[in-house]
Short mmCIF file of C-alpha atoms and ligand atoms in Angstrom, two decimals:
data_model
loop_
_atom_site.label_atom_id
_atom_site.label_comp_id
_atom_site.label_asym_id
_atom_site.label_seq_id
_atom_site.Cartn_x
_atom_site.Cartn_y
_atom_site.Cartn_z
CA MET A 1 3.26 8.03 44.78
CA TRP A 2 0.94 11.03 45.14
CA THR A 3 3.13 13.12 42.82
CA ARG A 4 2.60 10.58 40.07
CA TRP A 5 -1.17 10.85 40.34
CA TRP A 6 -1.00 14.60 40.57
CA LEU A 7 1.12 14.80 37.42
CA TRP A 8 -1.20 12.63 35.35
CA PRO A 9 -3.60 15.30 34.04
CA LEU A 10 -0.68 17.60 33.28
CA VAL A 11 1.06 14.94 31.25
CA ALA A 12 -2.19 14.19 29.46
CA VAL A 13 -2.66 17.83 28.49
CA CYS A 14 0.92 18.21 27.32
CA THR A 15 0.80 15.14 25.08
CA ALA A 16 -2.73 15.68 23.88
CA ASP A 17 -2.65 14.96 20.19
CA PHE A 18 -5.71 14.79 18.01
CA PHE A 19 -4.14 12.36 15.55
CA ARG A 20 -2.90 10.03 18.29
CA ASP A 21 -6.42 9.90 19.75
CA GLU A 22 -7.85 9.25 16.30
CA ALA A 23 -5.33 6.46 15.74
CA GLU A 24 -6.45 4.76 18.95
CA ARG A 25 -10.10 5.18 18.11
CA ILE A 26 -9.57 3.53 14.71
CA MET A 27 -7.37 0.76 16.10
CA ARG A 28 -9.90 -0.24 18.73
CA ASP A 29 -12.09 -1.47 15.84
CA SER A 30 -9.39 -2.33 13.41
CA PRO A 31 -6.22 -3.46 15.18
CA VAL A 32 -2.99 -4.03 13.29
CA ILE A 33 -2.16 -7.36 11.62
CA ASP A 34 1.62 -7.44 11.38
CA GLY A 35 3.26 -9.61 8.75
CA HIS A 36 6.46 -10.60 10.49
CA ASN A 37 7.67 -10.91 14.08
CA ASP A 38 10.65 -13.00 15.17
CA LEU A 39 9.71 -13.51 18.83
CA PRO A 40 9.84 -17.32 18.34
CA TRP A 41 13.47 -16.96 17.25
CA GLN A 42 14.20 -14.97 20.42
CA LEU A 43 12.52 -17.68 22.50
CA LEU A 44 14.91 -20.21 20.97
CA ARG A 45 17.95 -17.96 21.25
CA MET A 46 17.31 -16.80 24.81
CA PHE A 47 15.58 -19.77 26.44
CA ASN A 48 16.12 -22.75 24.13
CA ASN A 49 12.31 -22.68 23.77
CA ARG A 50 11.78 -23.39 27.46
CA LEU A 51 8.66 -21.32 27.93
CA GLN A 52 8.34 -22.30 31.58
CA ASP A 53 11.59 -20.60 32.44
CA ALA A 54 10.51 -17.72 34.73
CA ARG A 55 12.49 -15.25 32.62
CA ALA A 56 10.54 -16.34 29.54
CA ASN A 57 7.22 -15.19 31.05
CA LEU A 58 5.73 -13.18 28.18
CA THR A 59 4.01 -10.78 30.58
CA THR A 60 7.28 -9.61 32.09
CA LEU A 61 9.73 -10.53 29.31
CA ALA A 62 12.32 -7.77 29.03
CA ASP A 63 14.94 -6.97 26.38
CA THR A 64 12.70 -7.90 23.48
CA HIS A 65 10.64 -5.72 21.16
CA THR A 66 7.65 -7.92 21.90
CA ASN A 67 5.84 -8.91 25.08
CA ILE A 68 2.19 -9.09 26.07
CA PRO A 69 1.81 -5.58 27.57
CA LYS A 70 3.56 -4.09 24.52
CA LEU A 71 1.26 -6.01 22.14
CA ARG A 72 -1.74 -4.66 24.06
CA ALA A 73 -0.47 -1.08 24.06
CA GLY A 74 0.24 -1.33 20.32
CA PHE A 75 -3.27 -2.60 19.44
CA VAL A 76 -1.76 -5.65 17.77
CA GLY A 77 -4.71 -7.85 16.81
CA GLY A 78 -3.02 -10.23 14.42
CA GLN A 79 0.52 -11.49 14.07
CA PHE A 80 2.25 -13.81 11.66
CA TRP A 81 4.84 -15.33 13.98
CA SER A 82 7.96 -16.10 12.04
CA VAL A 83 9.07 -19.71 12.05
CA TYR A 84 12.71 -19.40 11.06
CA THR A 85 15.75 -21.59 10.89
CA PRO A 86 19.05 -20.18 9.63
CA CYS A 87 20.31 -20.88 6.14
CA ASP A 88 23.17 -23.00 7.41
CA THR A 89 20.64 -25.65 8.44
CA GLN A 90 19.73 -26.06 4.75
CA ASN A 91 20.20 -29.68 3.64
CA GLN A 92 20.92 -30.53 7.27
CA ASP A 93 18.40 -30.29 10.11
CA ALA A 94 16.22 -27.49 8.69
CA VAL A 95 13.03 -29.54 8.80
CA ARG A 96 13.45 -30.58 12.44
CA ARG A 97 14.26 -27.07 13.51
CA THR A 98 11.30 -25.70 11.57
CA LEU A 99 9.05 -28.16 13.41
CA GLU A 100 10.53 -27.06 16.75
CA GLN A 101 9.73 -23.42 15.98
CA ILE A 102 6.19 -24.33 14.95
CA ASP A 103 5.92 -26.19 18.24
CA VAL A 104 7.02 -23.17 20.26
CA VAL A 105 4.35 -21.00 18.60
CA HIS A 106 1.68 -23.59 19.38
CA ARG A 107 2.86 -23.85 23.01
CA MET A 108 3.03 -20.08 23.38
CA CYS A 109 -0.62 -19.82 22.31
CA GLN A 110 -1.62 -22.63 24.68
CA MET A 111 0.22 -21.05 27.62
CA TYR A 112 -1.37 -17.62 27.21
CA PRO A 113 -4.89 -18.40 25.99
CA GLU A 114 -6.21 -15.09 27.33
CA THR A 115 -3.85 -13.24 24.95
CA PHE A 116 -3.31 -15.41 21.88
CA LEU A 117 -5.75 -17.25 19.64
CA TYR A 118 -4.03 -19.67 17.26
CA VAL A 119 -5.80 -19.36 13.91
CA THR A 120 -5.27 -20.54 10.35
CA SER A 121 -7.82 -18.60 8.31
CA SER A 122 -9.13 -15.11 7.66
CA ALA A 123 -12.28 -16.06 9.55
CA GLY A 124 -10.06 -17.00 12.48
CA ILE A 125 -8.46 -13.56 12.43
CA ARG A 126 -11.88 -11.90 12.55
CA GLN A 127 -12.85 -14.19 15.42
CA ALA A 128 -9.75 -13.15 17.38
CA PHE A 129 -10.60 -9.48 16.76
CA GLN A 130 -14.02 -10.09 18.28
CA GLU A 131 -12.54 -11.82 21.29
CA GLY A 132 -9.95 -9.08 21.77
CA LYS A 133 -7.07 -11.52 21.32
CA VAL A 134 -3.98 -11.54 19.15
CA ALA A 135 -4.77 -13.74 16.14
CA SER A 136 -1.64 -15.88 15.92
CA LEU A 137 -0.60 -17.32 12.59
CA ILE A 138 2.49 -19.13 11.39
CA GLY A 139 4.70 -17.85 8.59
CA VAL A 140 7.62 -20.08 7.62
CA GLU A 141 10.59 -17.89 6.68
CA GLY A 142 12.68 -19.57 4.06
CA GLY A 143 12.07 -22.21 1.40
CA HIS A 144 15.00 -24.23 2.75
CA SER A 145 12.52 -25.34 5.45
CA ILE A 146 10.76 -27.66 2.98
CA ASP A 147 13.98 -29.43 1.95
CA SER A 148 12.83 -29.49 -1.69
CA SER A 149 9.90 -31.70 -0.76
CA LEU A 150 6.28 -31.01 -1.58
CA GLY A 151 5.42 -33.65 1.03
CA VAL A 152 7.13 -31.57 3.71
CA LEU A 153 5.37 -28.49 2.32
CA ARG A 154 1.97 -30.13 2.72
CA ALA A 155 2.83 -31.39 6.21
CA LEU A 156 3.82 -27.85 7.23
CA TYR A 157 0.46 -26.66 5.93
CA GLN A 158 -1.24 -29.22 8.18
CA LEU A 159 0.75 -27.87 11.12
CA GLY A 160 -0.53 -24.35 10.47
CA MET A 161 1.86 -22.71 8.01
CA ARG A 162 -0.12 -19.97 6.26
CA TYR A 163 2.70 -18.25 4.46
CA LEU A 164 5.97 -19.49 3.08
CA THR A 165 8.79 -17.04 2.33
CA LEU A 166 10.31 -18.60 -0.78
CA THR A 167 13.89 -17.95 0.37
CA HIS A 168 15.77 -16.45 3.29
CA ASN A 169 19.27 -15.06 2.64
CA CYS A 170 20.32 -18.10 0.60
CA ASN A 171 19.20 -19.70 -2.61
CA THR A 172 17.16 -22.83 -2.36
CA PRO A 173 17.75 -25.35 -5.16
CA TRP A 174 14.61 -23.91 -6.77
CA ALA A 175 14.44 -20.13 -6.03
CA ASP A 176 16.99 -17.32 -5.88
CA ASN A 177 17.43 -14.94 -2.95
CA TRP A 178 18.04 -11.19 -2.95
CA LEU A 179 21.82 -11.54 -2.55
CA VAL A 180 21.84 -12.57 -6.21
CA ASP A 181 20.97 -8.92 -6.95
CA THR A 182 23.89 -7.58 -4.87
CA GLY A 183 26.31 -10.02 -6.49
CA ASP A 184 26.88 -11.88 -3.21
CA SER A 185 25.09 -15.03 -4.41
CA LYS A 186 25.22 -16.71 -7.82
CA PRO A 187 21.92 -16.93 -9.67
CA GLN A 188 20.84 -20.57 -9.91
CA SER A 189 17.19 -20.66 -10.89
CA GLN A 190 16.85 -17.36 -12.82
CA GLY A 191 13.82 -16.69 -10.67
CA LEU A 192 12.03 -19.98 -10.20
CA SER A 193 13.25 -23.35 -11.46
CA PRO A 194 10.63 -25.80 -12.79
CA PHE A 195 10.43 -27.28 -9.28
CA GLY A 196 10.05 -23.76 -7.84
CA GLN A 197 7.09 -23.31 -10.15
CA ARG A 198 5.63 -26.50 -8.70
CA VAL A 199 6.10 -25.07 -5.21
CA VAL A 200 4.21 -21.90 -6.15
CA LYS A 201 1.39 -23.92 -7.69
CA GLU A 202 1.19 -26.17 -4.64
CA LEU A 203 1.03 -23.15 -2.31
CA ASN A 204 -1.84 -21.79 -4.42
CA ARG A 205 -3.56 -25.14 -4.36
CA LEU A 206 -3.32 -25.47 -0.60
CA GLY A 207 -4.31 -21.86 0.16
CA VAL A 208 -0.97 -20.76 1.63
CA LEU A 209 0.11 -17.13 1.13
CA ILE A 210 3.26 -16.75 -0.93
CA ASP A 211 5.78 -14.38 0.66
CA LEU A 212 8.33 -12.63 -1.56
CA ALA A 213 10.38 -10.92 1.14
CA HIS A 214 14.07 -11.92 0.77
CA VAL A 215 13.82 -13.15 -2.83
CA SER A 216 15.59 -11.81 -5.92
CA VAL A 217 13.81 -9.44 -8.29
CA ALA A 218 13.67 -12.21 -10.91
CA THR A 219 11.99 -14.49 -8.36
CA MET A 220 9.53 -11.72 -7.45
CA LYS A 221 8.56 -11.25 -11.09
CA ALA A 222 8.36 -14.96 -11.92
CA THR A 223 6.13 -15.57 -8.91
CA LEU A 224 3.89 -12.56 -9.44
CA GLN A 225 3.36 -13.78 -12.98
CA LEU A 226 2.69 -17.39 -12.04
CA SER A 227 0.65 -17.16 -8.85
CA ARG A 228 -3.09 -17.39 -9.34
CA ALA A 229 -3.73 -15.41 -6.18
CA PRO A 230 -2.29 -12.15 -4.82
CA VAL A 231 0.99 -12.51 -2.90
CA ILE A 232 2.54 -10.66 0.01
CA PHE A 233 5.88 -9.22 0.92
CA SER A 234 5.69 -9.96 4.65
CA HIS A 235 8.52 -7.57 5.59
CA SER A 236 9.96 -5.45 2.77
CA SER A 237 10.08 -1.70 2.11
CA ALA A 238 10.44 0.55 -0.96
CA TYR A 239 13.65 0.43 -3.05
CA SER A 240 13.08 3.95 -4.43
CA VAL A 241 13.21 5.37 -0.91
CA CYS A 242 16.16 3.27 0.29
CA ALA A 243 18.12 1.41 -2.37
CA SER A 244 18.57 -1.85 -0.51
CA ARG A 245 18.01 -4.99 -2.58
CA ARG A 246 15.85 -6.31 0.26
CA ASN A 247 13.31 -3.67 -0.76
CA VAL A 248 10.77 -3.71 -3.58
CA PRO A 249 11.59 -1.72 -6.76
CA ASP A 250 8.94 0.40 -8.47
CA ASP A 251 8.46 -1.88 -11.49
CA VAL A 252 7.63 -4.71 -9.08
CA LEU A 253 5.35 -2.36 -7.10
CA ARG A 254 3.41 -1.84 -10.33
CA LEU A 255 3.02 -5.62 -10.66
CA VAL A 256 1.88 -5.65 -7.04
CA LYS A 257 -0.84 -3.19 -8.00
CA GLN A 258 -1.87 -5.21 -11.07
CA THR A 259 -2.17 -8.40 -9.05
CA ASP A 260 -3.87 -6.82 -6.03
CA SER A 261 -0.94 -7.94 -3.88
CA LEU A 262 0.47 -6.46 -0.65
CA VAL A 263 3.75 -5.01 0.65
CA MET A 264 4.06 -5.05 4.43
CA VAL A 265 6.71 -2.49 5.31
CA ASN A 266 9.81 -3.59 7.23
CA PHE A 267 11.02 -1.16 9.94
CA TYR A 268 14.69 -2.24 10.02
CA ASN A 269 16.76 0.97 10.02
CA ASN A 270 19.03 -0.22 7.24
CA TYR A 271 16.07 -0.90 4.94
CA ILE A 272 14.35 2.39 5.89
CA SER A 273 17.20 4.91 5.62
CA CYS A 274 19.98 2.68 4.26
CA THR A 275 21.97 3.71 7.36
CA ASN A 276 22.07 2.51 10.96
CA LYS A 277 19.79 5.35 12.08
CA ALA A 278 16.16 5.96 11.11
CA ASN A 279 12.99 7.45 12.51
CA LEU A 280 9.24 6.96 12.37
CA SER A 281 8.76 9.71 9.81
CA GLN A 282 11.09 7.92 7.39
CA VAL A 283 9.02 4.76 7.77
CA ALA A 284 5.97 6.83 6.84
CA ASP A 285 7.88 7.95 3.71
CA HIS A 286 8.05 4.31 2.60
CA LEU A 287 4.34 3.86 3.26
CA ASP A 288 3.56 7.03 1.28
CA HIS A 289 5.71 5.86 -1.63
CA ILE A 290 4.15 2.42 -1.86
CA LYS A 291 0.71 4.01 -1.66
CA GLU A 292 1.63 6.38 -4.46
CA VAL A 293 3.02 3.71 -6.81
CA ALA A 294 0.93 0.64 -5.96
CA GLY A 295 -2.14 2.17 -4.33
CA ALA A 296 -3.44 2.25 -0.77
CA ARG A 297 -4.67 -1.34 -1.14
CA ALA A 298 -1.06 -2.52 -1.44
CA VAL A 299 0.19 -1.19 1.92
CA GLY A 300 0.67 -3.06 5.17
CA PHE A 301 3.03 -3.42 8.14
CA GLY A 302 5.64 -6.12 8.70
CA GLY A 303 7.82 -4.56 11.37
CA ASP A 304 10.36 -7.41 11.67
CA PHE A 305 10.42 -6.76 15.42
CA ASP A 306 12.75 -9.09 17.32
CA GLY A 307 14.37 -10.05 14.04
CA VAL A 308 16.55 -6.96 13.59
CA PRO A 309 19.13 -5.24 15.80
CA ARG A 310 18.09 -1.62 15.08
CA VAL A 311 14.62 -0.10 14.83
CA PRO A 312 13.67 3.52 14.17
CA GLU A 313 13.40 6.29 16.70
CA GLY A 314 9.71 6.41 17.60
CA LEU A 315 9.13 2.75 16.67
CA GLU A 316 11.16 1.12 19.41
CA ASP A 317 8.85 -1.85 19.97
CA VAL A 318 5.42 -3.25 19.09
CA SER A 319 3.65 -0.78 21.38
CA LYS A 320 4.36 2.09 18.96
CA TYR A 321 2.02 1.26 16.08
CA PRO A 322 -0.53 3.94 17.10
CA ASP A 323 2.17 6.61 16.73
CA LEU A 324 2.79 5.47 13.16
CA ILE A 325 -0.93 5.50 12.41
CA ALA A 326 -1.13 9.03 13.87
CA GLU A 327 1.64 10.08 11.48
CA LEU A 328 -0.27 8.66 8.48
CA LEU A 329 -3.41 10.54 9.56
CA ARG A 330 -1.30 13.68 9.89
CA ARG A 331 -0.25 13.03 6.27
CA ASN A 332 -3.90 13.02 5.21
CA TRP A 333 -4.39 9.29 4.85
CA THR A 334 -8.13 8.62 5.03
CA GLU A 335 -9.62 6.38 7.67
CA ALA A 336 -10.36 3.75 5.01
CA GLU A 337 -6.76 3.82 3.77
CA VAL A 338 -5.42 3.48 7.29
CA LYS A 339 -7.78 0.59 8.05
CA GLY A 340 -6.61 -1.07 4.85
CA ALA A 341 -2.99 -0.84 5.93
CA LEU A 342 -3.83 -2.04 9.43
CA ALA A 343 -5.88 -5.11 8.61
CA ASN A 344 -8.23 -5.01 5.63
CA ASN A 345 -5.59 -5.34 2.92
CA LEU A 346 -4.14 -8.48 4.48
CA LEU A 347 -7.62 -9.90 5.05
CA ARG A 348 -8.50 -9.19 1.41
CA VAL A 349 -5.38 -10.98 0.11
CA PHE A 350 -5.83 -13.90 2.51
CA GLU A 351 -9.47 -14.32 1.46
CA ALA A 352 -8.49 -14.24 -2.21
CA VAL A 353 -5.93 -16.98 -1.53
CA GLU A 354 -8.51 -19.03 0.38
CA GLN A 355 -11.12 -18.55 -2.33
CA LEU A 356 -8.81 -19.74 -5.04
CA VAL A 357 -8.33 -23.11 -3.40
CA PRO A 358 -11.12 -25.05 -5.11
CA SER A 359 -10.32 -23.74 -8.57
CA VAL A 360 -6.79 -25.07 -8.49
CA SER A 361 -7.46 -28.29 -6.62
CA ARG A 362 -7.79 -31.58 -8.42
CA LEU A 363 -11.11 -33.34 -8.13
CA GLY A 364 -11.36 -34.31 -4.51
CA THR A 365 -14.09 -36.13 -2.68
CA CYS A 366 -16.64 -33.51 -1.81
CA MET A 367 -17.35 -33.46 1.86
CA ALA A 368 -20.91 -33.50 3.07
CA CYS A 369 -21.30 -29.83 3.86
CA ARG A 370 -24.45 -27.79 3.97
CA PRO A 371 -24.81 -25.59 0.91
CA GLN A 372 -24.12 -22.02 1.94
CA VAL A 373 -24.27 -18.62 0.36
CA PHE A 374 -20.90 -17.32 -0.73
CA SER A 375 -20.97 -14.39 1.61
CA HIS A 376 -17.52 -13.21 0.59
CA GLU A 377 -18.11 -13.32 -3.13
CA LYS A 378 -18.79 -9.59 -3.16
CA SER A 379 -15.23 -8.88 -2.14
CA PHE A 380 -13.73 -10.95 -4.95
CA ASN A 381 -11.03 -9.47 -7.03
CA PRO A 382 -12.88 -9.37 -10.38
CA SER A 383 -10.02 -11.01 -12.29
CA LEU A 384 -9.88 -13.88 -9.82
CA LYS A 385 -13.61 -14.28 -10.02
CA ILE A 386 -13.30 -14.81 -13.76
CA ILE A 387 -10.81 -17.62 -13.18
CA LEU A 388 -13.00 -19.19 -10.55
CA THR A 389 -16.19 -19.09 -12.57
CA THR A 390 -14.43 -20.26 -15.71
CA LEU A 391 -12.96 -23.28 -14.01
CA ASN A 392 -15.91 -23.93 -11.73
CA PRO A 393 -19.27 -23.88 -13.44
CA HIS A 394 -22.08 -23.81 -10.94
CA GLN A 395 -22.73 -27.52 -10.92
CA CYS A 396 -19.09 -28.45 -10.44
CA PRO A 397 -18.61 -30.45 -7.25
CA GLU A 398 -15.71 -28.16 -6.41
CA ARG A 399 -18.22 -25.41 -5.75
CA GLN A 400 -19.49 -27.50 -2.88
CA HIS A 401 -15.94 -28.08 -1.83
CA LEU A 402 -15.67 -24.31 -1.43
CA ASN A 403 -18.40 -24.50 1.18
CA CYS A 404 -16.26 -26.82 3.23
CA HIS A 405 -13.56 -24.24 3.62
CA PRO A 406 -13.07 -23.09 7.24
CA ARG A 407 -13.98 -19.59 6.09
CA ASN A 408 -17.51 -20.76 5.50
CA VAL A 409 -17.94 -22.49 8.83
CA PRO A 410 -20.35 -20.54 11.06
CA ALA A 411 -18.58 -18.07 13.32
CA SER A 412 -20.20 -19.69 16.34
CA GLN A 413 -17.70 -22.52 15.97
CA SER A 414 -14.37 -21.57 17.40
CA PRO A 415 -11.86 -21.45 14.55
CA SER A 416 -9.31 -23.25 16.64
CA ARG A 417 -11.65 -26.23 16.78
CA VAL A 418 -12.51 -26.20 13.11
CA PRO A 419 -10.48 -28.71 11.07
CA VAL A 420 -7.96 -26.63 9.18
CA THR A 421 -8.28 -28.63 6.03
CA ASP A 422 -10.11 -31.58 4.62
CA LEU A 423 -8.35 -34.67 3.40
CA SER A 424 -9.70 -34.36 -0.11
CA ARG A 425 -7.37 -31.44 -0.76
CA GLY A 426 -4.28 -33.65 -0.94
CA GLY A 427 -6.13 -36.07 -3.18
CA TRP A 428 -4.69 -39.02 -5.04
CA GLU A 429 -2.19 -36.70 -6.65
CA GLY A 430 -0.28 -36.72 -3.40
CA ALA A 431 2.48 -39.19 -4.09
CA ARG A 432 3.57 -37.94 -7.48
CA PRO A 433 4.96 -34.49 -6.70
CA THR A 434 6.65 -35.85 -3.60
CA LEU A 435 8.54 -38.28 -5.78
CA GLU A 436 9.45 -35.51 -8.18
CA GLY A 437 10.65 -33.40 -5.30
CA TRP A 438 12.74 -36.29 -4.05
CA GLU A 439 14.26 -36.92 -7.47
CA PHE A 440 14.92 -33.25 -7.83
CA ARG A 441 16.67 -33.07 -4.48
CA GLN A 442 18.75 -36.12 -5.36
CA GLU A 443 19.78 -34.49 -8.59
CA VAL A 444 20.66 -31.26 -6.83
CA THR A 445 22.58 -33.13 -4.19
CA ARG A 446 24.54 -35.02 -6.85
CA ARG A 447 25.32 -31.80 -8.65
CA GLN A 448 26.40 -30.11 -5.46
CA GLU A 449 28.63 -33.02 -4.63
CA ALA A 450 30.20 -32.95 -8.07
CA GLU A 451 30.63 -29.22 -8.53
CA LEU A 452 30.07 -27.31 -5.37
CA GLU A 453 31.71 -29.31 -2.67
CA PRO A 454 33.31 -26.69 -0.42
CA PRO A 455 36.81 -27.14 0.95
CA ARG A 456 36.76 -28.84 4.35
CA GLY A 457 35.80 -26.40 7.06
CA ALA A 458 34.81 -23.60 4.69
CA ASP A 459 31.38 -21.98 5.00
CA PRO A 460 29.37 -23.45 2.12
CA HIS A 461 26.86 -20.59 2.34
CA PRO A 462 28.83 -17.34 2.40
CA GLY A 463 25.60 -15.42 1.81
CA VAL A 464 24.61 -15.97 5.40
CA GLN A 465 27.41 -13.70 6.52
CA ALA A 466 25.47 -10.77 5.11
CA ASP A 467 22.46 -11.64 7.24
CA PRO A 468 21.50 -8.32 8.80
CA LYS A 469 19.29 -9.95 11.36
CA LEU A 470 20.25 -10.97 14.84
CA HIS A 471 20.25 -14.52 13.53
CA PRO A 472 23.71 -15.83 14.36
CA SER A 473 25.06 -18.19 11.77
CA GLY A 474 26.13 -20.68 14.39
CA PRO A 475 26.80 -24.26 13.49
CA SER A 476 23.86 -26.45 12.74
CA LEU A 477 22.99 -28.78 15.58
CA SER A 478 23.28 -31.75 13.25
CA GLY A 479 25.65 -34.35 14.58
CA LYS A 480 25.75 -32.84 18.06
CA PRO A 481 24.85 -35.06 21.00
CA LEU A 482 21.14 -35.30 21.63
CA GLU A 483 19.94 -32.38 23.71
CA LEU A 484 16.69 -32.09 25.61
CA ARG A 485 15.30 -29.08 23.86
CA GLY A 486 12.36 -26.93 24.80
CA LEU A 487 11.10 -28.78 27.86
C1 NAG B 501 3.80 -14.48 34.35
O1 NAG B 501 3.93 -13.44 35.29
C2 NAG B 501 2.67 -12.91 35.69
C3 NAG B 501 2.94 -11.65 36.51
O2 NAG B 501 3.98 -11.86 37.43
C4 NAG B 501 1.90 -13.99 36.45
O3 NAG B 501 0.67 -13.48 36.89
C5 NAG B 501 1.69 -15.15 35.50
O4 NAG B 501 1.07 -16.21 36.18
C6 NAG B 501 2.99 -15.63 34.91
N1 NAG B 501 2.64 -16.54 33.83
C7 NAG B 501 3.23 -17.71 33.66
C8 NAG B 501 2.74 -18.53 32.53
O5 NAG B 501 4.14 -18.11 34.37
C1 NAG B 502 13.87 11.94 10.73
O1 NAG B 502 15.13 11.82 10.12
C2 NAG B 502 15.32 12.67 8.99
C3 NAG B 502 16.65 12.31 8.35
O2 NAG B 502 17.66 12.32 9.32
C4 NAG B 502 15.25 14.13 9.45
O3 NAG B 502 15.38 14.98 8.34
C5 NAG B 502 13.89 14.36 10.10
O4 NAG B 502 13.84 15.66 10.62
C6 NAG B 502 13.65 13.35 11.21
N1 NAG B 502 12.29 13.52 11.67
C7 NAG B 502 11.96 13.56 12.95
C8 NAG B 502 10.53 13.78 13.24
O5 NAG B 502 12.79 13.42 13.83
C1 NAG B 503 -3.44 17.76 4.23
O1 NAG B 503 -4.62 18.41 3.80
C2 NAG B 503 -4.69 19.76 4.24
C3 NAG B 503 -6.06 20.29 3.90
O2 NAG B 503 -6.40 19.94 2.60
C4 NAG B 503 -3.54 20.55 3.60
O3 NAG B 503 -3.58 21.88 4.04
C5 NAG B 503 -2.23 19.92 4.01
O4 NAG B 503 -1.16 20.54 3.35
C6 NAG B 503 -2.21 18.44 3.69
N1 NAG B 503 -1.02 17.83 4.26
C7 NAG B 503 -0.24 16.99 3.61
C8 NAG B 503 0.94 16.47 4.37
O5 NAG B 503 -0.44 16.66 2.48
#
């Protein structure tokens, strides 16, 4: 043992690195908010969501990119946990399996309250920063999880969904996925179908971030044009640096800049170098490129840890973020630019999405809230402010509605205890779009039955074969005997 202690100062001297120290200093104040981590998928795959299994202890969990000590070492202060169900559950048990993954995130946060703080707002993220915890949010990865139902969409919002990835590696009946651009999927919606446009509008109305990772370029453009708030790519890199269709091309990056949106860079080797091997410096090349084309305000991190089989040399797990920050500082990124990429850009986009809520909501009953100063108004995107003030003259009851938003609740109230939404936001409009969604799904189902019925036993979703993630395309659990899952 004594040799280890004796060696310590020597090791420290040898690895002394000004930029690494600077990275840690910055991250102590401004930890990283990562856009996409598939630990919940690993919990299902490895333990069938049984968190009490001794091997599933997140303090000692081995063989994953993510565990509690690694999150601490990596200064991870916010994480969108991916709630994912494979494409072959589409039109089968996707909704149930989505709920089960939401449940495992909730239980994970309850089991490790000293580490995780479950939050649903930008104010909640700031609260977690103050408490030194990992702000834990839910991102639902794949529009197939809503089963073409705006009612399901709203229910997922109530359960904590704060971003929805419009597709995974399969088309939904209303949005096309990136495999359309490689020729592996047939275009169906040419971007967004009319129902897909309703989905985007409903996400805006509710205050859910729209995630364009995994979608086709046409879907990216249609959504960037339609959304009234900035959007995110929760885990996508730059097409000009690595020509994978999962990445974002430059013309879309320019739209990202125009709309004040955000690209959170994916670390998967095959999206970084377009080969099986990659390193940290090549990830920094993507960050540099996005900064150059879309501006420093458009850059973030969405490592895709525990969702991909190969990660770059130097970025082996979630503990390595400070090394990447050190590399950006070495490349002359300013402290403000680095802080933007770490947290401030995501917070800015999330706040813009939250602030847009009243302007797109129908007249709801205004809750009896104290009038409050709009403390965040200063940080408005000017173009969004124009929309808001145009649609909401000062005396409009919706202005008061804005005060009811969790963001405006005093920080002394724990965000986890603040109601995540008020009932007025669904409003009387509720039933109508649900019916439309239902009719739409019926129509799609009829069409599929008439035209697309696959031969018996064939895989109806060949696109899933190209899934580069660990996600096995195993059979859906539909029709299997009832299992006791996730006890
Ligand atoms: C996980 O393991 C740690 C260290 O062995 C232990 O202190 C902790 O109680 C365990 N947590 C749970 C939830 O079992
Ligand atoms: C990263 O990989 C690239 C391409 O193989 C190589 O040129 C570069 O030297 C590597 N950088 C480091 C720091 O290993
Ligand atoms: C960073 O700035 C310094 C000083 O201006 C300059 O010498 C150096 O070449 C720059 N490095 C990069 C990677 O741009």
